[in-house]
Each structure stands twice: as structure tokens, then as C-alpha cells.
Tab-separated table of C-alpha atoms and ligand atoms in Angstrom:
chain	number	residue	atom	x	y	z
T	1	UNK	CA	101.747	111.191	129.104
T	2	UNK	CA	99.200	113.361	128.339
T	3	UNK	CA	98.907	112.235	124.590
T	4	UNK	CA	98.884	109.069	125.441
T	5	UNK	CA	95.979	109.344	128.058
T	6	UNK	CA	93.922	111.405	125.254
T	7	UNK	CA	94.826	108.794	122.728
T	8	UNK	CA	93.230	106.150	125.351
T	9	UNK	CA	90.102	108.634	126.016
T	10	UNK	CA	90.200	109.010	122.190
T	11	UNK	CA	90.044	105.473	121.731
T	12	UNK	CA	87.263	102.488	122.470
T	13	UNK	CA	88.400	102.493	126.557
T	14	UNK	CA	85.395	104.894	127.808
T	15	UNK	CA	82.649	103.451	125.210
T	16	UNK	CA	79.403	101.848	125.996
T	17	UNK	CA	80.025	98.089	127.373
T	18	UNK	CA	83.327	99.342	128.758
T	19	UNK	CA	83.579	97.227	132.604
T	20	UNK	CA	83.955	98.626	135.322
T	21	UNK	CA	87.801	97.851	135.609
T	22	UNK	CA	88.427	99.582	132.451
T	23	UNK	CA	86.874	102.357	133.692
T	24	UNK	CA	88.508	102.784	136.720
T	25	UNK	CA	91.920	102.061	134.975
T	26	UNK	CA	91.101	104.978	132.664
T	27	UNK	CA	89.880	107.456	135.035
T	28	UNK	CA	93.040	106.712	137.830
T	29	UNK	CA	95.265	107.509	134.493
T	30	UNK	CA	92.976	110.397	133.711
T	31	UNK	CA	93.024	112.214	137.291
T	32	UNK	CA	97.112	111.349	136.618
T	33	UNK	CA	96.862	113.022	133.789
T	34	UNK	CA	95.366	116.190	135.368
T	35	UNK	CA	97.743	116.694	137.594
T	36	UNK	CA	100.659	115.821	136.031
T	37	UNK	CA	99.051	118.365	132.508
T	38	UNK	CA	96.795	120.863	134.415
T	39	UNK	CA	93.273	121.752	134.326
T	40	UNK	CA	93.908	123.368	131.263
T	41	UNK	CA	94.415	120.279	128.761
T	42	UNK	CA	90.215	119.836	129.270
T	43	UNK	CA	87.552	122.417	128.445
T	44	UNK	CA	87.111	125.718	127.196
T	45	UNK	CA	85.268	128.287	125.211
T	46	UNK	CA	82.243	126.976	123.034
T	47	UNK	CA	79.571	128.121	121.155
T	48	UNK	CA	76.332	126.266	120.299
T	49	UNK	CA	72.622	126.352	119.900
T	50	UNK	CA	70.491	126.115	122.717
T	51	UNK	CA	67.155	124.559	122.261
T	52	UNK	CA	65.392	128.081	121.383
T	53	UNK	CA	67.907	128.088	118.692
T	54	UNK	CA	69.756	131.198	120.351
T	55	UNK	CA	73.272	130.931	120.503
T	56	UNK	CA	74.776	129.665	123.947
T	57	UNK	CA	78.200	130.024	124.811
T	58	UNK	CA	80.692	129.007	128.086
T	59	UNK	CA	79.983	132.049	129.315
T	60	UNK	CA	76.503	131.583	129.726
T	61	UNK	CA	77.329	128.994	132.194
T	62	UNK	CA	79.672	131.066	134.314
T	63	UNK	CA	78.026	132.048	137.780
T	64	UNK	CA	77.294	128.498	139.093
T	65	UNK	CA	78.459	124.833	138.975
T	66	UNK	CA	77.739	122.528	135.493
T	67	UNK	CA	77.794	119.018	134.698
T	68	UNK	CA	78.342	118.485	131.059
T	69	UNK	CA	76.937	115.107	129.044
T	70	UNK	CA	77.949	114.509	125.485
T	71	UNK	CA	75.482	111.962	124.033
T	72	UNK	CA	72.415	112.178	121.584
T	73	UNK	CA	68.779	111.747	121.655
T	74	UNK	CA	68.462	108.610	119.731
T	75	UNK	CA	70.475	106.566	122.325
T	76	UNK	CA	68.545	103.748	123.199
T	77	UNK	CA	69.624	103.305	126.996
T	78	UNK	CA	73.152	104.516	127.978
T	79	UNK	CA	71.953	108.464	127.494
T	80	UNK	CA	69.369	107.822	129.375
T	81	UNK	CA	70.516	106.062	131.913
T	82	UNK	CA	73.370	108.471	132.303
T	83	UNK	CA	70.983	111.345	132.391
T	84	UNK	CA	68.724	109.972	134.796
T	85	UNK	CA	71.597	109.804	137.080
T	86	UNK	CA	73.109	112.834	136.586
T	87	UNK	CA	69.237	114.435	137.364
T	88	UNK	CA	69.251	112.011	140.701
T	89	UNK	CA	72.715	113.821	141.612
T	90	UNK	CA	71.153	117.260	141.234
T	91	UNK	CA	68.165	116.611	143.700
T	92	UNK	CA	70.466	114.626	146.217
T	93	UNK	CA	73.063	117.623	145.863
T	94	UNK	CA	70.126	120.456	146.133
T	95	UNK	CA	68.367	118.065	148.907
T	96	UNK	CA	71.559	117.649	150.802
T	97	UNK	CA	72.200	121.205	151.206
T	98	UNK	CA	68.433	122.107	151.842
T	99	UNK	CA	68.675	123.951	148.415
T	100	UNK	CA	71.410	126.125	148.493
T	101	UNK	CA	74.029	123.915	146.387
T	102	UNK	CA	72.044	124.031	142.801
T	103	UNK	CA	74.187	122.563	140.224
T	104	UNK	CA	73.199	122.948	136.503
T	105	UNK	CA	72.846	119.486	134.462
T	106	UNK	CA	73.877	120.399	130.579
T	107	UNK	CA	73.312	118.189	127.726
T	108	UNK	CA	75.235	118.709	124.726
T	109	UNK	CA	74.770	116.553	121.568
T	110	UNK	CA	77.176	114.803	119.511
T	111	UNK	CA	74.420	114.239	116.922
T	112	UNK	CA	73.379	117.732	115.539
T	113	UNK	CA	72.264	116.511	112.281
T	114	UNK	CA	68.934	115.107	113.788
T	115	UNK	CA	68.676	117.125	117.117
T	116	UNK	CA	67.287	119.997	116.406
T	117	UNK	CA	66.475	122.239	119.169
T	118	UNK	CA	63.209	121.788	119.460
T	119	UNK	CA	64.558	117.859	118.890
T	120	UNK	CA	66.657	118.591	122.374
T	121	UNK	CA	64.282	120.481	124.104
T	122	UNK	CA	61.505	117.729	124.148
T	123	UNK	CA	64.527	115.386	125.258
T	124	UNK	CA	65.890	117.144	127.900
T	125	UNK	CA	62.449	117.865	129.644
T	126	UNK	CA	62.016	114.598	130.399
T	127	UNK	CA	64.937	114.268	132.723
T	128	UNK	CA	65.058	117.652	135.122
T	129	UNK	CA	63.595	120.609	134.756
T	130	UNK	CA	66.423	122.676	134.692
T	131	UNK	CA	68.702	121.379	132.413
T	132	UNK	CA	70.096	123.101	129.532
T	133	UNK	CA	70.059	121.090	125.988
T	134	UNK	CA	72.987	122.255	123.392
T	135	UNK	CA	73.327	121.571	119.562
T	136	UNK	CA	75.196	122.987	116.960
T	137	UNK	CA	76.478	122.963	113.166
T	138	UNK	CA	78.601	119.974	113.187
T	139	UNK	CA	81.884	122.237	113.396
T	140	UNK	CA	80.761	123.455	115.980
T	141	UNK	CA	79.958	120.349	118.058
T	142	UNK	CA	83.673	118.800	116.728
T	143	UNK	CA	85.146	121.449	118.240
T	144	UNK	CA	83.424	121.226	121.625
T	145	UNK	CA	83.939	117.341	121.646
T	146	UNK	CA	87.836	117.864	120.791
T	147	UNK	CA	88.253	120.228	124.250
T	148	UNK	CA	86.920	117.771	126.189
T	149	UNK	CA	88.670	115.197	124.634
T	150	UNK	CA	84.538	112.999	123.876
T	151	UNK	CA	85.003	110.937	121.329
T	152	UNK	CA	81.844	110.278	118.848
T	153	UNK	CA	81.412	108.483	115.852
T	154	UNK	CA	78.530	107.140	113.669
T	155	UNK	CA	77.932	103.518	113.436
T	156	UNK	CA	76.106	101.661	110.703
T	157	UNK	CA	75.367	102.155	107.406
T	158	UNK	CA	76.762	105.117	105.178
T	159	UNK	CA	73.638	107.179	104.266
T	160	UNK	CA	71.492	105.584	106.853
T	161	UNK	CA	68.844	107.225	108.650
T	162	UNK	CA	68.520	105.179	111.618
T	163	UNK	CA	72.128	105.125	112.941
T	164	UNK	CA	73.686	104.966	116.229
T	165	UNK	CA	76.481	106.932	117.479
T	166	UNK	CA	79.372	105.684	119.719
T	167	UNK	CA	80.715	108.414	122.241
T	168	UNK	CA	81.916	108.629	125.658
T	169	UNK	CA	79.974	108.129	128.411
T	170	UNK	CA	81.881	110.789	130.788
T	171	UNK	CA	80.259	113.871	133.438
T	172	UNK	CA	82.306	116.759	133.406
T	173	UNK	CA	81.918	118.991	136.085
T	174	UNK	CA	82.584	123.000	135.774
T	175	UNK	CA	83.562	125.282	137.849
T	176	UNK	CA	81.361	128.416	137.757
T	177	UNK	CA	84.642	130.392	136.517
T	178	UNK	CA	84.030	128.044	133.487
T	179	UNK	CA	86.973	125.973	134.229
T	180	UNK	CA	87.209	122.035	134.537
T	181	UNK	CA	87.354	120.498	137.602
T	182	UNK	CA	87.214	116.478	137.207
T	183	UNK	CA	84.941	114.202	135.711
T	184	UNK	CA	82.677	111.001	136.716
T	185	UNK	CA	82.508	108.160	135.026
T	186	UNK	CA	79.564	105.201	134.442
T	187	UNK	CA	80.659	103.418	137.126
T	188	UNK	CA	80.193	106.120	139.640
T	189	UNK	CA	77.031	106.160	141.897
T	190	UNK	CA	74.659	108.460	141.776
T	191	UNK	CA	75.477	109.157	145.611
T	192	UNK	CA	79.534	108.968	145.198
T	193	UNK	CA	78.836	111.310	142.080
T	194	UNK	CA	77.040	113.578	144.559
T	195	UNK	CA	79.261	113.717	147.481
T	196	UNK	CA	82.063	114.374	145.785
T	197	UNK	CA	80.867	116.985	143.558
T	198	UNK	CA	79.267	118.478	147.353
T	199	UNK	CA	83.276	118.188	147.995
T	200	UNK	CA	84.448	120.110	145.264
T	201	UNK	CA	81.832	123.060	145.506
T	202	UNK	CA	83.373	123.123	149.067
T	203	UNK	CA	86.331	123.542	147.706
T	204	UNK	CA	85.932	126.650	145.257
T	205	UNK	CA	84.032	128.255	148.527
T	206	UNK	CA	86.950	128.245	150.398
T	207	UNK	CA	88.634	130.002	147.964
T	208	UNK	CA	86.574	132.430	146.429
T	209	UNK	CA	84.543	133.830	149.588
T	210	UNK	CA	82.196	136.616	148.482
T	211	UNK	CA	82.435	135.641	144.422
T	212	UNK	CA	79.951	132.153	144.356
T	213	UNK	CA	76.372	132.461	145.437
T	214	UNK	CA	75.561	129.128	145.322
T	215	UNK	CA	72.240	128.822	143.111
T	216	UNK	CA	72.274	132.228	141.110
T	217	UNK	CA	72.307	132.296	138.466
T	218	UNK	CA	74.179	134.965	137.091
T	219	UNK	CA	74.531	134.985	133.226
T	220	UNK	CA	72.234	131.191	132.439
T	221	UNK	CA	68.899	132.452	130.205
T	222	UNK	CA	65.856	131.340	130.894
T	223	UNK	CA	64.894	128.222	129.629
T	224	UNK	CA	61.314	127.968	128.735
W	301	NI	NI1	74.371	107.511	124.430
């Protein structure tokens, strides 16, 4: 079951130009997939470049509630798209709970060869103030992809300079004990991306009184 579903993920199912249908399909078989496999089959340690070129790790993120994006800056319109969103679901989310419930929007690229930090940092700027860009070595940005199961791959010409890269177009939200929690999709809403994220912060509350402060955060450097 759970090969099968990360065959699928692997796969074209969750590219760019996917329909909604597809989607859906996949992430019903996904959330399946969780609970039939665990939390554990998704996520884990990492360690990449931030975009002061100082090394950023999981743990950096631990204290507070993260959406992860794997894309790249060259993307002509489903990055962005998907970024503007996820930036809209971070005000609604802070808005909604008069700014207690801050969740932190990362951006981690499956194209380290050309972004650079400095590449990243100019790109994530543009789409909320506090989110964190991430690059790597190319190792290390495999090995991130592989845990949660984003699939990239270069298109066009071999050598080319100008070249696109497929990859999965899927939100993974964090738990701020680092752990995975579920994941939105293209076809979610802005607002249904919101409310249930809200849902899920409730959630952890619940069961760790005391241990989340919403909204500090504990271990994330400054970005400049
Ligand atoms: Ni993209």
C-alpha cells in the first residue's frame, strides 16, 4: 500500500496540469496511506542552506507550525501561484486568531544549481515577509525531496541553461515537534487550506498544554 501510494506520488499524478479529480484521487489514497503507514513514512531531519548561506536544519523549525513548498524560482506560474496562496493562508490564519496562530511559510528549492541564496532570498521576499527560503548542494536537496516523497526532475535540453523543472505541487504542514501532520494540495482553497490547518493547531493544543506558544519562535533565526 504504502509503496504503491509513493510510487503514484513518485509518479506524473501530483504534477502541474494534474485536474482536480486526480488530485483528489491522490490525496484520499494519500491520507489512506497515513493512516494505514503512520506519520512516520513522511518527513524528517534535513539540512540545507538558508538564504544567508548558514546552514538550516529541522530543528530550526521546531517551536511553531511550518508549511513546506518544494518548487524553484524559475517557475513561471505554478510556484507562484502556490506561494501566493500559501502567504494568503498565513494572514487569514494570523487574522483569524487576532494574531496569536502564526504559522511559518518555508520554501525549499528543488533547483539548487541556480538558486543561490541570495537567488532565494530576493524570491521569497516577494511573497510574505516571514518566510524562510532553503537551498542546498544537490545531495542535499535529493535527500530532503526523497522524505517527503516530492518528486523533481529537469525538463528540456541536456546542458541547457534555461530549463524547467517538473515537481510536485504539494503543502506540507509541520508540527512544531518537527513531525508531519498532512498535506494540501492545488486544489485546496486558500480558506479550506486555512481552516483546516486552524483545526489541526487545535489539535496539538489539546494535547500538549503548556509546551506550544503559538507564535514564538523558539529556535527559527532571524531572517534579515
Ligand atoms: Ni513550480
Amino acid at each position: 500500500m504504502t509503496t504503491l501510494v509513493v510510487a503514484m506520488m513518485a509518479g506524473a499524478g501530483i504534477l502541474a496540469g494534474v485536474n482536480s479529480y486526480k488530485d483528489s484521487k491522490i490525496q484520499k489514497s494519500m491520507q489512506t496511506s497515513q493512516q494505514v503507514a503512520g506519520k512516520a513514512s513522511v518527513g524528517g531531519a534535513f539540512q540545507l542552506i538558508d538564504t544567508e548561506g548558514r546552514v538550516f536544519s529541522d530543528q530550526d523549525l521546531l517551536g511553531e507550525f511550518a508549511l513546506l513548498y518544494f518548487g524553484f524560482t524559475f517557475c513561471p506560474d505554478i510556484c507562484p501561484d502556490e506561494l501566493e496562496k500559501v502567504a494568503e493562508v498565513v494572514d487569514l490564519i494570523e487574522k483569524q486568531t487576532a494574531g496569536v496562530v502564526k504559522v511559518r511559510p518555508v520554501f525549499i528549492s528543488v533547483d539548487p544549481e541556480r538558486d543561490t541564496p541570495s537567488k532565494v532570498k530576493e524570491y521569497v521576499r516577494e511573497f510574505h515577509p516571514r518566510m524562510i527560503g532553503l537551498t542546498g548542494d544537490i545531495e542535499s536537496v535529493k535527500k530532503v525531496s526523497k522524505q517527503y516523497r516530492v518528486y523533481f526532475s529537469k525538463t528540456g535540453e541536456q546542458g541547457a541553461t534555461d530549463y524547467l523543472v517538473d515537481h510536485s505541487i504539494i503543502h506540507y504542514l509541520v508540527n512544531p515537534a518537527g513531525e508531519f501532520v498532512t498535506f494540501y494540495s492545488k486544489s485546496n482553497t486558500a480558506e479550506q487550506f486555512a481552516a483546516s490547518v486552524l483545526e489541526h493547531v487545535a489539535q496539538w493544543k489539546e494535547g500538549h498544554e503548556g509546551t506550544y506558544h503559538p507564535g514564538n519562535e523558539i529556535k527559527v533565526k532571524k531572517t534579515a
